[in-house]
């Protein structure tokens, strides 16, 4: 069985136009652990697939998300997030999995855990744009990091271009305000979503460390009070409700 997962977008779009043209793809798979299996088994099987991906030269990354504050989790234990740089890479990687993985695994089965670590039932796909980020040095980043998802809907008469422009302006204000170690991405529904899904895109807030998240949590209210137009202007364009948070852990990156 295939084990998808994630790397949040690692390419930085330095302008609004570049952000809109960054047609990365992601796939989210909701999974439950099988009896007597653990998250260590999930990590091992994901990393095993990473070896296959690297051998085949496919541009693909995976990570695991475990719930932190995420509402009803009765139907899954974790979410696997897979990322490709574009649609071409997505279908080439899918093709290598469908046509070659079983044979490769049979030839390279030494040390492979017995049986799948989990059962995965639901998967959805998105087209992604990295909107903004203020990175920190690699040595200051956590191996496991906080990530937050918020479904967002455009206000009447508002275009996504307006939202990108406001997000770019907000990034400058936030960086000047001393907020570092974060990124914002927009994910647009692509395949597998219910027809009644009532949102235009998913906003992903990603932090490179829990210290970065803690700094924002402690200082955000005072910062927003000093810069009221930042949130006010964005709220005129888009409504985001019902946020969920997870712990993000990269398992391999062949991008």
C-alpha atoms as one frame of an Amber mdcrd trajectory, in Angstrom:
protein
   0.000   0.000   0.000   1.223   3.498  -0.774   2.114   5.942   2.011   1.762
   9.561   0.997   2.781  12.558   3.066   4.377  16.079   2.890   6.749  18.863
   2.584   5.111  22.235   2.796   6.104  24.268  -0.240   9.855  24.829  -0.159
  10.142  27.155  -3.133   9.719  30.849  -2.338   7.747  33.083  -4.716   9.345
  36.525  -4.451   6.442  38.349  -6.100   2.665  38.077  -6.373   2.943  36.934
 -10.002   5.397  34.169  -9.108   3.116  33.018  -6.287   0.184  32.661  -8.662
   2.282  30.782 -11.213   3.681  28.280  -8.691   1.513  25.335  -9.710   2.710
  22.878  -7.110   0.421  19.965  -6.283  -0.367  18.308  -2.972  -2.278  15.231
  -1.910  -3.684  14.646   1.577  -4.482  11.101   2.711  -6.375  10.313   5.929
  -5.063   7.159   7.621  -5.669   4.980  10.692  -3.037   2.749  12.276  -3.522
  -0.986  11.877  -3.545  -3.185  15.005  -0.155  -3.468  16.730   1.347  -0.819
  14.431   2.854   2.484  15.552   3.843   5.813  14.022   7.403   4.478  13.862
   6.117   1.870  11.379   4.488   4.653   9.352   7.748   6.615   9.251   9.718
   3.539   8.209   7.367   2.687   5.339   7.257   6.290   4.154  11.038   6.478
   4.133  11.111   3.170   2.270   8.947   4.697  -0.449  11.330   7.642  -0.469
  14.130   5.273  -1.459  12.044   4.062  -4.394  11.171   7.630  -5.425  14.838
   8.622  -5.342  15.843   5.543  -7.347  13.287   6.401 -10.032  14.185  10.105
 -10.057  10.660  11.297  -9.297  10.283  14.787  -7.823   8.260  14.094  -4.726
   8.269  14.807  -0.973   6.361  13.343   1.956   5.553  14.246   5.570   3.285
  13.138   8.392   0.776  15.344  10.202  -0.561  14.255  13.592  -3.491  16.133
  15.170  -2.812  18.901  17.671  -6.049  20.957  17.772  -8.088  19.513  14.931
 -11.651  18.747  15.990 -13.111  15.309  15.272 -10.318  12.791  14.643 -12.405
   9.651  15.079 -11.939   8.680  11.427  -8.150   8.961  11.231  -4.960   8.901
  13.316  -2.807  11.010  11.021  -2.733  12.725   7.633  -0.053  12.087   5.041
   0.797  14.992   2.747   2.591  14.417  -0.545   3.950  17.313  -2.641   5.107
  17.641  -6.260   6.543  20.718  -8.029   3.877  20.571 -10.771   1.234  18.390
 -12.417   3.716  16.684 -14.730   5.814  15.504 -11.795   2.659  14.380  -9.990
   1.533  12.030 -12.732   5.032  10.746 -13.485   5.407   9.787  -9.838   1.943
   8.227  -9.773   2.891   6.259 -12.888   6.087   4.935 -11.355   4.151   3.847
  -8.269   1.383   2.148 -10.242   3.665   0.330 -12.672   6.987  -0.249 -10.912
   6.758  -0.078  -7.120   5.530  -3.624  -6.500   8.386  -5.135  -8.518  10.956
  -2.806  -6.913   9.730  -3.709  -3.441   9.901  -7.427  -4.205  13.529  -7.012
  -5.266  14.406  -4.792  -2.299  12.363  -6.356   0.482  15.135  -6.958   3.013
  14.199  -5.328   6.304  10.705  -4.401   5.130   8.165  -4.480   8.036   5.491
  -7.159   7.708   2.138  -5.803   6.604   1.002  -2.208   6.035   1.271   0.171
   8.964  -2.136   1.708   8.356  -5.370   1.770   6.393  -5.989   4.900   4.329
  -9.457   5.655   2.998  -9.898   9.272   1.947  -7.589  11.405  -0.201  -7.892
  14.905  -1.667  -5.636  16.894  -3.995  -4.890  20.611  -4.276  -3.081  23.095
  -6.486  -0.727  25.116  -4.291   0.758  28.590  -4.130   3.375  29.642  -1.598
   2.332  33.204  -0.802   4.997  34.485   1.593   7.579  33.387   4.113  10.278
  34.669   6.450  12.666  31.773   6.946  15.154  31.075   9.738  18.502  29.212
   9.594  18.304  25.435   9.288  19.937  24.943  12.676  17.086  26.845  14.357
  14.320  24.705  12.819  12.509  21.921  14.666  12.236  18.417  13.228   8.546
  18.465  14.216   6.778  21.762  13.535   3.334  23.339  13.972   1.077  23.875
  10.951  -2.442  25.342  10.832  -5.170  24.993   8.174  -8.046  27.467   7.725
 -10.762  27.209   5.025 -11.255  30.611   3.401 -13.937  32.159   1.165 -13.616
  35.272  -0.977 -15.983  38.138  -0.222 -18.411  39.184  -2.974 -16.653  40.898
  -5.875 -13.144  40.098  -4.572 -10.527  38.430  -6.786  -7.732  36.174  -5.598
  -5.258  38.708  -7.045  -6.410  41.218  -4.439  -5.815  38.677  -1.681  -2.303
  37.923  -2.959  -1.493  41.639  -3.034  -2.706  42.176   0.537  -0.808  39.098
   1.738   2.390  40.504   0.198   1.835  43.821   1.972   1.162  42.040   5.281
   4.373  40.042   4.928   6.436  43.215   4.815   4.741  44.585   7.947   5.165
  41.281   9.808   8.835  40.985   8.926   9.457  44.550  10.091   7.598  43.653
  13.294  10.142  40.933  14.078   8.124  37.822  13.164  10.450  35.193  11.712
  10.293  31.480  10.955   6.884  31.270   9.263   5.258  30.752   5.869   1.781
  31.120   4.364   0.465  29.009   1.496  -2.888  28.844  -0.309  -4.200  25.434
  -1.386  -6.946  25.351  -4.040  -9.298  22.308  -4.265  -8.397  20.094  -7.206
  -9.712  16.518  -6.878 -11.485  14.351  -4.331 -13.432  17.083  -2.541 -17.143
  16.813  -1.838 -19.291  18.905  -4.148 -20.660  20.778  -1.156 -17.276  21.946
   0.155 -17.975  25.617   0.810 -14.612  27.339   0.635 -12.489  28.833  -2.130
  -9.057  27.910  -0.806  -7.294  26.576   2.276  -4.862  28.920   3.990  -1.906
  27.108   5.543   0.102  28.848   8.249   3.390  27.057   8.809   6.097  27.706
  11.388   9.653  26.395  11.211   9.813  25.942  14.987   7.582  25.930  18.035
   9.606  28.891  19.338   8.541  30.888  16.267   4.931  29.916  16.898   5.212
  30.815  20.579   6.707  34.219  19.747   3.796  34.974  17.430   1.227  33.765
  19.959   2.605  36.005  22.711   3.142  39.136  20.605   0.381  39.041  17.992
  -2.371  40.944  19.824  -0.161  43.945  20.606   1.279  43.866  17.088  -2.190
  43.762  15.497  -3.334  46.662  17.707  -0.377  48.723  16.489  -1.066  47.792
  12.838  -4.882  47.640  12.633  -5.100  48.162   8.869  -3.291  44.877   8.200
  -6.066  42.616   9.533  -8.854  45.059   8.641  -7.839  45.169   4.978  -7.573
  41.388   4.724 -10.933  40.877   6.439 -12.545  43.034   3.754 -11.347  40.555
   1.133 -11.708  37.101   2.631 -13.344  35.181   5.470 -11.418  32.305   7.128
 -13.090  30.142   9.770 -12.648  26.798  11.549  -8.868  26.438  11.893  -7.233
  23.070  12.673  -3.632  22.547  13.782  -1.222  19.642  13.427   2.349  18.611
  14.159   4.237  18.347  10.864   7.186  15.970  10.348   8.999  15.546   7.039
   9.878  11.947   6.183  11.730  12.497   2.879  12.242  15.182   0.269  13.155
  14.270  -3.312  12.217  17.665  -4.753
